[in-house]
PDB file of C-alpha atoms in Angstrom:
ATOM      1  CA  UNK A   5       4.626  27.494 -12.668  1.00  0.00           C
ATOM      2  CA  UNK A   6       2.944  29.837 -15.141  1.00  0.00           C
ATOM      3  CA  UNK A   7       0.752  28.308 -17.820  1.00  0.00           C
ATOM      4  CA  UNK A   8      -0.630  30.025 -20.871  1.00  0.00           C
ATOM      5  CA  UNK A   9      -4.377  29.922 -21.399  1.00  0.00           C
ATOM      6  CA  UNK A  10      -3.917  27.402 -24.239  1.00  0.00           C
ATOM      7  CA  UNK A  11      -1.682  25.175 -22.116  1.00  0.00           C
ATOM      8  CA  UNK A  12      -4.256  25.254 -19.329  1.00  0.00           C
ATOM      9  CA  UNK A  13      -7.059  24.320 -21.732  1.00  0.00           C
ATOM     10  CA  UNK A  14      -5.075  21.411 -23.160  1.00  0.00           C
ATOM     11  CA  UNK A  15      -4.224  20.012 -19.717  1.00  0.00           C
ATOM     12  CA  UNK A  16      -7.750  20.401 -18.354  1.00  0.00           C
ATOM     13  CA  UNK A  17      -9.486  18.991 -21.397  1.00  0.00           C
ATOM     14  CA  UNK A  18      -7.199  16.057 -22.202  1.00  0.00           C
ATOM     15  CA  UNK A  19      -6.148  14.542 -18.871  1.00  0.00           C
ATOM     16  CA  UNK A  20      -8.995  12.057 -19.070  1.00  0.00           C
ATOM     17  CA  UNK A  21      -8.092  11.071 -22.591  1.00  0.00           C
ATOM     18  CA  UNK A  22      -6.978  12.306 -25.970  1.00  0.00           C
ATOM     19  CA  UNK A  23      -8.996  11.337 -29.058  1.00  0.00           C
ATOM     20  CA  UNK A  24      -8.128   7.779 -30.018  1.00  0.00           C
ATOM     21  CA  UNK A  25      -7.362   8.058 -33.693  1.00  0.00           C
ATOM     22  CA  UNK A  26      -4.335   7.875 -35.983  1.00  0.00           C
ATOM     23  CA  UNK A  27      -3.756  11.647 -35.777  1.00  0.00           C
ATOM     24  CA  UNK A  28      -4.815  12.540 -32.217  1.00  0.00           C
ATOM     25  CA  UNK A  29      -2.957  15.847 -32.150  1.00  0.00           C
ATOM     26  CA  UNK A  30      -4.749  17.008 -35.268  1.00  0.00           C
ATOM     27  CA  UNK A  31      -8.062  16.162 -33.574  1.00  0.00           C
ATOM     28  CA  UNK A  32      -7.022  18.221 -30.540  1.00  0.00           C
ATOM     29  CA  UNK A  33      -5.962  21.073 -32.814  1.00  0.00           C
ATOM     30  CA  UNK A  34      -9.282  20.998 -34.664  1.00  0.00           C
ATOM     31  CA  UNK A  35     -11.237  21.026 -31.399  1.00  0.00           C
ATOM     32  CA  UNK A  36      -9.314  24.010 -30.044  1.00  0.00           C
ATOM     33  CA  UNK A  37      -8.907  25.984 -33.283  1.00  0.00           C
ATOM     34  CA  UNK A  38      -5.143  25.461 -33.405  1.00  0.00           C
ATOM     35  CA  UNK A  39      -2.765  23.767 -35.833  1.00  0.00           C
ATOM     36  CA  UNK A  40      -1.469  20.242 -35.336  1.00  0.00           C
ATOM     37  CA  UNK A  41       2.067  21.557 -35.321  1.00  0.00           C
ATOM     38  CA  UNK A  42       1.263  24.078 -32.601  1.00  0.00           C
ATOM     39  CA  UNK A  43      -0.303  21.369 -30.408  1.00  0.00           C
ATOM     40  CA  UNK A  44       2.731  19.101 -30.868  1.00  0.00           C
ATOM     41  CA  UNK A  45       5.140  21.917 -30.028  1.00  0.00           C
ATOM     42  CA  UNK A  46       3.093  22.932 -26.989  1.00  0.00           C
ATOM     43  CA  UNK A  47       3.019  19.360 -25.650  1.00  0.00           C
ATOM     44  CA  UNK A  48       6.749  18.909 -26.265  1.00  0.00           C
ATOM     45  CA  UNK A  49       7.438  22.163 -24.443  1.00  0.00           C
ATOM     46  CA  UNK A  50       5.241  21.143 -21.468  1.00  0.00           C
ATOM     47  CA  UNK A  51       7.184  17.899 -21.279  1.00  0.00           C
ATOM     48  CA  UNK A  52      10.490  19.727 -21.515  1.00  0.00           C
ATOM     49  CA  UNK A  53       9.412  21.939 -18.592  1.00  0.00           C
ATOM     50  CA  UNK A  54       8.316  18.746 -16.740  1.00  0.00           C
ATOM     51  CA  UNK A  55       4.773  20.118 -16.332  1.00  0.00           C
ATOM     52  CA  UNK A  56       3.631  16.966 -18.104  1.00  0.00           C
ATOM     53  CA  UNK A  57       5.285  13.710 -17.227  1.00  0.00           C
ATOM     54  CA  UNK A  58       4.099  12.263 -20.522  1.00  0.00           C
ATOM     55  CA  UNK A  59       1.323  12.022 -23.079  1.00  0.00           C
ATOM     56  CA  UNK A  60       0.320   8.396 -23.304  1.00  0.00           C
ATOM     57  CA  UNK A  61      -1.296   5.388 -21.716  1.00  0.00           C
ATOM     58  CA  UNK A  62      -1.930   5.095 -17.983  1.00  0.00           C
ATOM     59  CA  UNK A  63      -1.726   1.432 -17.026  1.00  0.00           C
ATOM     60  CA  UNK A  64      -4.014  -0.059 -14.357  1.00  0.00           C
ATOM     61  CA  UNK A  65      -2.174  -1.658 -11.449  1.00  0.00           C
ATOM     62  CA  UNK A  66      -1.874  -5.431 -11.405  1.00  0.00           C
ATOM     63  CA  UNK A  67      -3.148  -5.973 -14.931  1.00  0.00           C
ATOM     64  CA  UNK A  68       0.322  -6.200 -16.421  1.00  0.00           C
ATOM     65  CA  UNK A  69       2.554  -8.041 -13.980  1.00  0.00           C
ATOM     66  CA  UNK A  70       2.105  -7.622 -10.232  1.00  0.00           C
ATOM     67  CA  UNK A  71       2.669  -4.679  -7.925  1.00  0.00           C
ATOM     68  CA  UNK A  72       2.330  -3.825  -4.279  1.00  0.00           C
ATOM     69  CA  UNK A  73       2.592  -1.040  -1.728  1.00  0.00           C
ATOM     70  CA  UNK A  74       5.150  -1.560   1.009  1.00  0.00           C
ATOM     71  CA  UNK A  75       6.250   0.362   4.081  1.00  0.00           C
ATOM     72  CA  UNK A  76       9.127   0.272   6.510  1.00  0.00           C
ATOM     73  CA  UNK A  77       9.806   1.808   9.868  1.00  0.00           C
ATOM     74  CA  UNK A  78      13.359   3.082   9.460  1.00  0.00           C
ATOM     75  CA  UNK A  79      15.367   4.684  12.293  1.00  0.00           C
ATOM     76  CA  UNK A  80      16.146   8.319  11.457  1.00  0.00           C
ATOM     77  CA  UNK A  81      19.885   7.734  11.267  1.00  0.00           C
ATOM     78  CA  UNK A  82      19.486   5.009   8.642  1.00  0.00           C
ATOM     79  CA  UNK A  83      16.765   6.624   6.574  1.00  0.00           C
ATOM     80  CA  UNK A  84      18.895   8.104   3.792  1.00  0.00           C
ATOM     81  CA  UNK A  85      20.878   4.908   3.326  1.00  0.00           C
ATOM     82  CA  UNK A  86      17.840   2.605   3.324  1.00  0.00           C
ATOM     83  CA  UNK A  87      15.874   4.981   1.076  1.00  0.00           C
ATOM     84  CA  UNK A  88      18.740   4.967  -1.407  1.00  0.00           C
ATOM     85  CA  UNK A  89      18.900   1.155  -1.366  1.00  0.00           C
ATOM     86  CA  UNK A  90      15.175   0.942  -2.034  1.00  0.00           C
ATOM     87  CA  UNK A  91      15.231   3.583  -4.783  1.00  0.00           C
ATOM     88  CA  UNK A  92      18.142   1.840  -6.488  1.00  0.00           C
ATOM     89  CA  UNK A  93      15.942  -1.168  -7.290  1.00  0.00           C
ATOM     90  CA  UNK A  94      14.559  -0.908 -10.816  1.00  0.00           C
ATOM     91  CA  UNK A  95      11.307  -2.576  -9.670  1.00  0.00           C
ATOM     92  CA  UNK A  96      10.579   0.361  -7.319  1.00  0.00           C
ATOM     93  CA  UNK A  97       8.712   3.121  -9.153  1.00  0.00           C
ATOM     94  CA  UNK A  98       7.584   5.322  -6.239  1.00  0.00           C
ATOM     95  CA  UNK A  99       9.405   5.906  -2.995  1.00  0.00           C
ATOM     96  CA  UNK A 100       8.221   8.503  -0.468  1.00  0.00           C
ATOM     97  CA  UNK A 101       9.234   9.556   2.971  1.00  0.00           C
ATOM     98  CA  UNK A 102       6.075  10.083   5.047  1.00  0.00           C
ATOM     99  CA  UNK A 103       5.353  11.427   8.524  1.00  0.00           C
ATOM    100  CA  UNK A 104       4.550   8.288  10.490  1.00  0.00           C
ATOM    101  CA  UNK A 105       6.209   5.552  12.490  1.00  0.00           C
ATOM    102  CA  UNK A 106       6.159   3.713   9.149  1.00  0.00           C
ATOM    103  CA  UNK A 107       8.188   6.420   7.449  1.00  0.00           C
ATOM    104  CA  UNK A 108       9.295   4.925   4.132  1.00  0.00           C
ATOM    105  CA  UNK A 109       6.595   3.992   1.603  1.00  0.00           C
ATOM    106  CA  UNK A 110       7.267   2.511  -1.801  1.00  0.00           C
ATOM    107  CA  UNK A 111       5.477   0.885  -4.707  1.00  0.00           C
ATOM    108  CA  UNK A 112       7.135  -1.901  -6.613  1.00  0.00           C
ATOM    109  CA  UNK A 113       6.165  -3.805  -9.739  1.00  0.00           C
ATOM    110  CA  UNK A 114       7.539  -6.995 -11.235  1.00  0.00           C
ATOM    111  CA  UNK A 115       6.555  -9.717 -13.679  1.00  0.00           C
ATOM    112  CA  UNK A 116       4.504 -11.714 -11.157  1.00  0.00           C
ATOM    113  CA  UNK A 117       3.674 -12.045  -7.481  1.00  0.00           C
ATOM    114  CA  UNK A 118       6.638 -14.322  -6.704  1.00  0.00           C
ATOM    115  CA  UNK A 119       9.024 -11.802  -8.225  1.00  0.00           C
ATOM    116  CA  UNK A 120       7.466  -9.037  -6.086  1.00  0.00           C
ATOM    117  CA  UNK A 121       7.933 -11.112  -2.930  1.00  0.00           C
ATOM    118  CA  UNK A 122      11.544 -11.919  -3.881  1.00  0.00           C
ATOM    119  CA  UNK A 123      12.345  -8.199  -4.179  1.00  0.00           C
ATOM    120  CA  UNK A 124      10.757  -7.526  -0.775  1.00  0.00           C
ATOM    121  CA  UNK A 125      12.789 -10.341   0.723  1.00  0.00           C
ATOM    122  CA  UNK A 126      15.985  -8.835  -0.723  1.00  0.00           C
ATOM    123  CA  UNK A 127      15.097  -5.383   0.615  1.00  0.00           C
ATOM    124  CA  UNK A 128      14.471  -6.809   4.107  1.00  0.00           C
ATOM    125  CA  UNK A 129      17.798  -8.632   4.114  1.00  0.00           C
ATOM    126  CA  UNK A 130      19.752  -5.663   2.789  1.00  0.00           C
ATOM    127  CA  UNK A 131      18.182  -3.207   5.255  1.00  0.00           C
ATOM    128  CA  UNK A 132      17.947  -5.597   8.204  1.00  0.00           C
ATOM    129  CA  UNK A 133      14.378  -4.323   8.740  1.00  0.00           C
ATOM    130  CA  UNK A 134      10.900  -5.768   8.285  1.00  0.00           C
ATOM    131  CA  UNK A 135       8.760  -4.666   5.363  1.00  0.00           C
ATOM    132  CA  UNK A 136       5.006  -4.308   5.840  1.00  0.00           C
ATOM    133  CA  UNK A 137       3.434  -5.362   2.563  1.00  0.00           C
ATOM    134  CA  UNK A 138      -0.036  -4.060   1.692  1.00  0.00           C
ATOM    135  CA  UNK A 139      -1.139  -5.439  -1.676  1.00  0.00           C
ATOM    136  CA  UNK A 140      -4.154  -3.943  -3.391  1.00  0.00           C
ATOM    137  CA  UNK A 141      -7.349  -5.921  -2.796  1.00  0.00           C
ATOM    138  CA  UNK A 142      -9.912  -3.750  -4.541  1.00  0.00           C
ATOM    139  CA  UNK A 143      -9.808  -0.424  -6.420  1.00  0.00           C
ATOM    140  CA  UNK A 144     -12.647   2.105  -6.146  1.00  0.00           C
ATOM    141  CA  UNK A 145     -11.581   5.392  -7.638  1.00  0.00           C
ATOM    142  CA  UNK A 146     -12.826   7.165 -10.681  1.00  0.00           C
ATOM    143  CA  UNK A 147      -9.903   9.418 -11.553  1.00  0.00           C
ATOM    144  CA  UNK A 148     -11.284  12.532 -13.183  1.00  0.00           C
ATOM    145  CA  UNK A 149      -7.997  14.382 -13.430  1.00  0.00           C
ATOM    146  CA  UNK A 150      -7.054  17.731 -11.955  1.00  0.00           C
ATOM    147  CA  UNK A 151      -8.321  21.148 -12.829  1.00  0.00           C
ATOM    148  CA  UNK A 152      -5.299  23.455 -13.217  1.00  0.00           C
TER     149      UNK A 152
ATOM    150  CA  UNK B   8     -14.673  -0.689  -9.320  1.00  0.00           C
ATOM    151  CA  UNK B   9     -11.980  -3.026 -10.558  1.00  0.00           C
ATOM    152  CA  UNK B  10     -11.605  -6.499  -9.216  1.00  0.00           C
ATOM    153  CA  UNK B  11      -7.951  -7.307  -8.986  1.00  0.00           C
ATOM    154  CA  UNK B  12      -8.191 -11.077  -9.277  1.00  0.00           C
ATOM    155  CA  UNK B  13      -9.211 -10.934 -12.942  1.00  0.00           C
ATOM    156  CA  UNK B  14      -6.309 -10.821 -15.378  1.00  0.00           C
ATOM    157  CA  UNK B  15      -7.013  -9.943 -18.988  1.00  0.00           C
ATOM    158  CA  UNK B  16      -5.232 -12.011 -21.563  1.00  0.00           C
ATOM    159  CA  UNK B  17      -2.147 -10.289 -22.960  1.00  0.00           C
ATOM    160  CA  UNK B  18       0.423 -11.666 -25.343  1.00  0.00           C
ATOM    161  CA  UNK B  19       4.042 -10.759 -25.924  1.00  0.00           C
ATOM    162  CA  UNK B  20       3.164  -8.187 -28.589  1.00  0.00           C
ATOM    163  CA  UNK B  21       0.751  -6.429 -26.200  1.00  0.00           C
ATOM    164  CA  UNK B  22       3.526  -6.267 -23.619  1.00  0.00           C
ATOM    165  CA  UNK B  23       5.920  -4.818 -26.187  1.00  0.00           C
ATOM    166  CA  UNK B  24       3.388  -2.110 -27.011  1.00  0.00           C
ATOM    167  CA  UNK B  25       2.975  -1.232 -23.305  1.00  0.00           C
ATOM    168  CA  UNK B  26       6.714  -1.168 -22.847  1.00  0.00           C
ATOM    169  CA  UNK B  27       7.217   1.021 -25.924  1.00  0.00           C
ATOM    170  CA  UNK B  28       4.603   3.569 -24.813  1.00  0.00           C
ATOM    171  CA  UNK B  29       4.818   3.665 -21.015  1.00  0.00           C
ATOM    172  CA  UNK B  30       7.194   6.630 -21.083  1.00  0.00           C
ATOM    173  CA  UNK B  31       4.800   8.401 -23.438  1.00  0.00           C
ATOM    174  CA  UNK B  32       3.725   8.358 -27.055  1.00  0.00           C
ATOM    175  CA  UNK B  33       6.136   9.950 -29.511  1.00  0.00           C
ATOM    176  CA  UNK B  34       5.032  13.546 -30.116  1.00  0.00           C
ATOM    177  CA  UNK B  35       4.718  13.239 -33.882  1.00  0.00           C
ATOM    178  CA  UNK B  36       1.640  13.571 -36.116  1.00  0.00           C
ATOM    179  CA  UNK B  37       1.057   9.790 -36.326  1.00  0.00           C
ATOM    180  CA  UNK B  38       2.250   8.434 -32.967  1.00  0.00           C
ATOM    181  CA  UNK B  39       0.752   4.941 -33.303  1.00  0.00           C
ATOM    182  CA  UNK B  40       2.306   4.604 -36.735  1.00  0.00           C
ATOM    183  CA  UNK B  41       5.701   5.486 -35.215  1.00  0.00           C
ATOM    184  CA  UNK B  42       5.247   2.926 -32.422  1.00  0.00           C
ATOM    185  CA  UNK B  43       4.223   0.305 -34.998  1.00  0.00           C
ATOM    186  CA  UNK B  44       7.277   0.997 -37.149  1.00  0.00           C
ATOM    187  CA  UNK B  45       9.599   0.678 -34.175  1.00  0.00           C
ATOM    188  CA  UNK B  46       8.076  -2.721 -33.317  1.00  0.00           C
ATOM    189  CA  UNK B  47       7.735  -4.037 -36.865  1.00  0.00           C
ATOM    190  CA  UNK B  48       3.922  -4.045 -36.728  1.00  0.00           C
ATOM    191  CA  UNK B  49       1.191  -2.334 -38.725  1.00  0.00           C
ATOM    192  CA  UNK B  50      -0.355   0.753 -37.171  1.00  0.00           C
ATOM    193  CA  UNK B  51      -3.802  -0.843 -37.547  1.00  0.00           C
ATOM    194  CA  UNK B  52      -2.604  -3.778 -35.440  1.00  0.00           C
ATOM    195  CA  UNK B  53      -1.150  -1.473 -32.759  1.00  0.00           C
ATOM    196  CA  UNK B  54      -4.351   0.573 -32.584  1.00  0.00           C
ATOM    197  CA  UNK B  55      -6.567  -2.523 -32.467  1.00  0.00           C
ATOM    198  CA  UNK B  56      -4.493  -3.998 -29.649  1.00  0.00           C
ATOM    199  CA  UNK B  57      -4.468  -0.756 -27.666  1.00  0.00           C
ATOM    200  CA  UNK B  58      -8.240  -0.439 -28.142  1.00  0.00           C
ATOM    201  CA  UNK B  59      -8.666  -3.943 -26.752  1.00  0.00           C
ATOM    202  CA  UNK B  60      -6.437  -3.070 -23.780  1.00  0.00           C
ATOM    203  CA  UNK B  61      -8.541   0.073 -23.200  1.00  0.00           C
ATOM    204  CA  UNK B  62     -11.728  -2.040 -23.316  1.00  0.00           C
ATOM    205  CA  UNK B  63     -10.228  -4.618 -20.929  1.00  0.00           C
ATOM    206  CA  UNK B  64      -9.083  -1.921 -18.492  1.00  0.00           C
ATOM    207  CA  UNK B  65      -5.382  -2.738 -18.848  1.00  0.00           C
ATOM    208  CA  UNK B  66      -4.964   0.799 -20.174  1.00  0.00           C
ATOM    209  CA  UNK B  67      -7.047   3.106 -17.999  1.00  0.00           C
ATOM    210  CA  UNK B  68      -6.820   5.968 -20.461  1.00  0.00           C
ATOM    211  CA  UNK B  69      -4.503   7.540 -23.018  1.00  0.00           C
ATOM    212  CA  UNK B  70      -4.143  11.151 -22.013  1.00  0.00           C
ATOM    213  CA  UNK B  71      -1.915  14.002 -20.981  1.00  0.00           C
ATOM    214  CA  UNK B  72      -0.371  13.096 -17.629  1.00  0.00           C
ATOM    215  CA  UNK B  73       0.472  16.179 -15.583  1.00  0.00           C
ATOM    216  CA  UNK B  74       3.194  16.369 -13.003  1.00  0.00           C
ATOM    217  CA  UNK B  75       1.122  17.572 -10.029  1.00  0.00           C
ATOM    218  CA  UNK B  76       4.134  18.771  -8.130  1.00  0.00           C
ATOM    219  CA  UNK B  77       5.229  21.124 -10.903  1.00  0.00           C
ATOM    220  CA  UNK B  78       1.694  22.520 -11.053  1.00  0.00           C
ATOM    221  CA  UNK B  79       1.877  23.610  -7.429  1.00  0.00           C
ATOM    222  CA  UNK B  80      -0.119  20.661  -6.107  1.00  0.00           C
ATOM    223  CA  UNK B  81       2.574  19.892  -3.590  1.00  0.00           C
ATOM    224  CA  UNK B  82       0.660  18.580  -0.603  1.00  0.00           C
ATOM    225  CA  UNK B  83       0.277  14.865  -1.103  1.00  0.00           C
ATOM    226  CA  UNK B  84      -1.712  13.300   1.711  1.00  0.00           C
ATOM    227  CA  UNK B  85      -2.350   9.596   1.940  1.00  0.00           C
ATOM    228  CA  UNK B  86      -5.517   9.319   4.027  1.00  0.00           C
ATOM    229  CA  UNK B  87      -5.912   5.923   5.651  1.00  0.00           C
ATOM    230  CA  UNK B  88      -9.082   4.650   7.278  1.00  0.00           C
ATOM    231  CA  UNK B  89     -10.066   1.787   9.540  1.00  0.00           C
ATOM    232  CA  UNK B  90     -13.478   0.832   8.206  1.00  0.00           C
ATOM    233  CA  UNK B  91     -15.571  -2.128   9.299  1.00  0.00           C
ATOM    234  CA  UNK B  92     -15.087  -4.853   6.666  1.00  0.00           C
ATOM    235  CA  UNK B  93     -18.847  -5.005   6.069  1.00  0.00           C
ATOM    236  CA  UNK B  94     -18.844  -1.341   4.956  1.00  0.00           C
ATOM    237  CA  UNK B  95     -15.481  -0.999   3.250  1.00  0.00           C
ATOM    238  CA  UNK B  96     -16.752  -1.412  -0.303  1.00  0.00           C
ATOM    239  CA  UNK B  97     -19.499   1.202   0.061  1.00  0.00           C
ATOM    240  CA  UNK B  98     -17.093   3.528   1.832  1.00  0.00           C
ATOM    241  CA  UNK B  99     -14.464   3.021  -0.871  1.00  0.00           C
ATOM    242  CA  UNK B 100     -16.906   3.738  -3.668  1.00  0.00           C
ATOM    243  CA  UNK B 101     -18.111   6.926  -1.962  1.00  0.00           C
ATOM    244  CA  UNK B 102     -14.575   8.226  -1.386  1.00  0.00           C
ATOM    245  CA  UNK B 103     -13.401   7.078  -4.820  1.00  0.00           C
ATOM    246  CA  UNK B 104     -16.131   9.144  -6.486  1.00  0.00           C
ATOM    247  CA  UNK B 105     -14.873  12.406  -4.934  1.00  0.00           C
ATOM    248  CA  UNK B 106     -13.077  14.550  -7.482  1.00  0.00           C
ATOM    249  CA  UNK B 107     -10.144  15.291  -5.183  1.00  0.00           C
ATOM    250  CA  UNK B 108      -9.415  11.607  -4.532  1.00  0.00           C
ATOM    251  CA  UNK B 109      -6.977  10.340  -7.162  1.00  0.00           C
ATOM    252  CA  UNK B 110      -6.594   6.780  -5.890  1.00  0.00           C
ATOM    253  CA  UNK B 111      -8.770   4.757  -3.526  1.00  0.00           C
ATOM    254  CA  UNK B 112      -7.905   1.190  -2.638  1.00  0.00           C
ATOM    255  CA  UNK B 113      -8.736  -1.492  -0.111  1.00  0.00           C
ATOM    256  CA  UNK B 114      -5.609  -3.126   1.304  1.00  0.00           C
ATOM    257  CA  UNK B 115      -5.089  -5.620   4.131  1.00  0.00           C
ATOM    258  CA  UNK B 116      -4.575  -4.502   7.716  1.00  0.00           C
ATOM    259  CA  UNK B 117      -1.258  -5.443   9.273  1.00  0.00           C
ATOM    260  CA  UNK B 118      -1.962  -5.650  12.988  1.00  0.00           C
ATOM    261  CA  UNK B 119      -0.786  -4.440  15.402  1.00  0.00           C
ATOM    262  CA  UNK B 120       1.310  -1.902  13.435  1.00  0.00           C
ATOM    263  CA  UNK B 121      -1.231  -1.004  10.810  1.00  0.00           C
ATOM    264  CA  UNK B 122      -4.989  -0.999  11.516  1.00  0.00           C
ATOM    265  CA  UNK B 123      -6.114   0.673   8.272  1.00  0.00           C
ATOM    266  CA  UNK B 124      -7.826  -1.093   5.380  1.00  0.00           C
ATOM    267  CA  UNK B 125      -8.891   1.783   3.107  1.00  0.00           C
ATOM    268  CA  UNK B 126      -6.470   4.168   1.390  1.00  0.00           C
ATOM    269  CA  UNK B 127      -7.475   7.370  -0.406  1.00  0.00           C
ATOM    270  CA  UNK B 128      -4.856   9.659  -1.927  1.00  0.00           C
ATOM    271  CA  UNK B 129      -5.708  13.351  -1.685  1.00  0.00           C
ATOM    272  CA  UNK B 130      -3.736  16.054  -3.471  1.00  0.00           C
ATOM    273  CA  UNK B 131      -3.893  19.762  -2.782  1.00  0.00           C
ATOM    274  CA  UNK B 132      -1.924  22.949  -3.053  1.00  0.00           C
ATOM    275  CA  UNK B 133      -1.396  23.233   0.682  1.00  0.00           C
ATOM    276  CA  UNK B 134      -1.451  21.010   3.672  1.00  0.00           C
ATOM    277  CA  UNK B 135      -4.430  22.746   5.283  1.00  0.00           C
ATOM    278  CA  UNK B 136      -6.411  22.280   2.067  1.00  0.00           C
ATOM    279  CA  UNK B 137      -5.767  18.517   2.207  1.00  0.00           C
ATOM    280  CA  UNK B 138      -6.695  18.475   5.906  1.00  0.00           C
ATOM    281  CA  UNK B 139     -10.006  20.214   5.158  1.00  0.00           C
ATOM    282  CA  UNK B 140     -10.786  17.691   2.403  1.00  0.00           C
ATOM    283  CA  UNK B 141     -10.019  14.760   4.690  1.00  0.00           C
ATOM    284  CA  UNK B 142     -12.300  16.270   7.357  1.00  0.00           C
ATOM    285  CA  UNK B 143     -15.056  16.318   4.736  1.00  0.00           C
ATOM    286  CA  UNK B 144     -14.327  12.661   3.926  1.00  0.00           C
ATOM    287  CA  UNK B 145     -14.590  11.813   7.624  1.00  0.00           C
ATOM    288  CA  UNK B 146     -18.055  13.434   7.692  1.00  0.00           C
ATOM    289  CA  UNK B 147     -19.087  11.382   4.646  1.00  0.00           C
ATOM    290  CA  UNK B 148     -17.966   8.123   6.252  1.00  0.00           C
ATOM    291  CA  UNK B 149     -19.400   8.962   9.669  1.00  0.00           C
ATOM    292  CA  UNK B 150     -19.270   6.109  12.173  1.00  0.00           C
ATOM    293  CA  UNK B 151     -18.248   3.609   9.477  1.00  0.00           C
ATOM    294  CA  UNK B 152     -14.678   4.859   9.970  1.00  0.00           C
ATOM    295  CA  UNK B 153     -13.383   3.961  13.401  1.00  0.00           C
ATOM    296  CA  UNK B 154     -10.301   6.121  12.980  1.00  0.00           C
ATOM    297  CA  UNK B 155      -8.141   7.670  10.330  1.00  0.00           C
ATOM    298  CA  UNK B 156      -4.836   9.418   9.765  1.00  0.00           C
ATOM    299  CA  UNK B 157      -3.238  11.481   7.039  1.00  0.00           C
ATOM    300  CA  UNK B 158       0.311  10.585   6.078  1.00  0.00           C
ATOM    301  CA  UNK B 159       1.867  13.563   4.334  1.00  0.00           C
ATOM    302  CA  UNK B 160       4.878  12.960   2.182  1.00  0.00           C
ATOM    303  CA  UNK B 161       7.905  14.887   3.321  1.00  0.00           C
ATOM    304  CA  UNK B 162      10.202  13.847   0.481  1.00  0.00           C
ATOM    305  CA  UNK B 163       9.716  12.289  -2.918  1.00  0.00           C
ATOM    306  CA  UNK B 164      12.692   9.952  -3.181  1.00  0.00           C
ATOM    307  CA  UNK B 165      11.791   8.333  -6.481  1.00  0.00           C
ATOM    308  CA  UNK B 166       8.917   8.661  -8.918  1.00  0.00           C
ATOM    309  CA  UNK B 167       8.896   7.080 -12.349  1.00  0.00           C
ATOM    310  CA  UNK B 168       6.256   5.602 -14.618  1.00  0.00           C
ATOM    311  CA  UNK B 169       5.477   1.923 -14.407  1.00  0.00           C
ATOM    312  CA  UNK B 170       8.453  -0.099 -15.556  1.00  0.00           C
ATOM    313  CA  UNK B 171       7.816  -3.695 -16.346  1.00  0.00           C
ATOM    314  CA  UNK B 172      10.310  -6.272 -15.316  1.00  0.00           C
ATOM    315  CA  UNK B 173      10.317  -8.153 -18.590  1.00  0.00           C
TER     316      UNK B 173
END
């Protein structure tokens, strides 16, 4: 995925945060010697090309509602069907197949802990398989973003 | 380090603001003004509330959020570690400070199937790059880590932003 020098600068410089002010894109433009309109068009284009998933807030886990990481050990022949059932739930926001005996890993979020457990219960009943639930106990990372 | 048992106070309006912006700010000159208009609030109120949520850690940051996969960072390795409980916090803080670790969490073990209590997500362009980084992490942890594995993702089946069930 080819990036222009300006696109690269914007992504590298603003992953950790854009200026918090009423006209943030003008502040970015001023810092980089561009126009506000050019910055807006560049960001819209990066979104259109799906290089950016969004420009906006990143929410910390478990501060708004409750979430958890869960895993299942799904027999190969059932994997596509179970994965589709899991992905179909609106509470599930990530679902990955991984190389392990526990081969289906998903993150789900709901209004509170009871709602999370109710979704897991439903998934277990629908799939006829146990879910290993691994809720977050403590977070340690300092996410500095990616150099591109 | 964020304790997870502390919940900042949030009211219904805060939740509406999160819901209205979780797919991204509108790409217009005054994005907070546009969010405020859509919710029937003043832009000063929206910005004050978002500032408070930034201060409280509800909002980690407001930034450009790249799609790693589209940028060629396709090897997504979840490294998992069995660390003595007495050392897990120190170990987590050391791994979490590494620039190639995007997430680092302590989670419960689930014996006998799952002996690991520390998770660190490592992204790289290639699998061997992720393996080399995890080898470096193993050297950093030394004997504090009894064993570890890397779980590579073989398929992304679903990936969306946080959606609140409200």
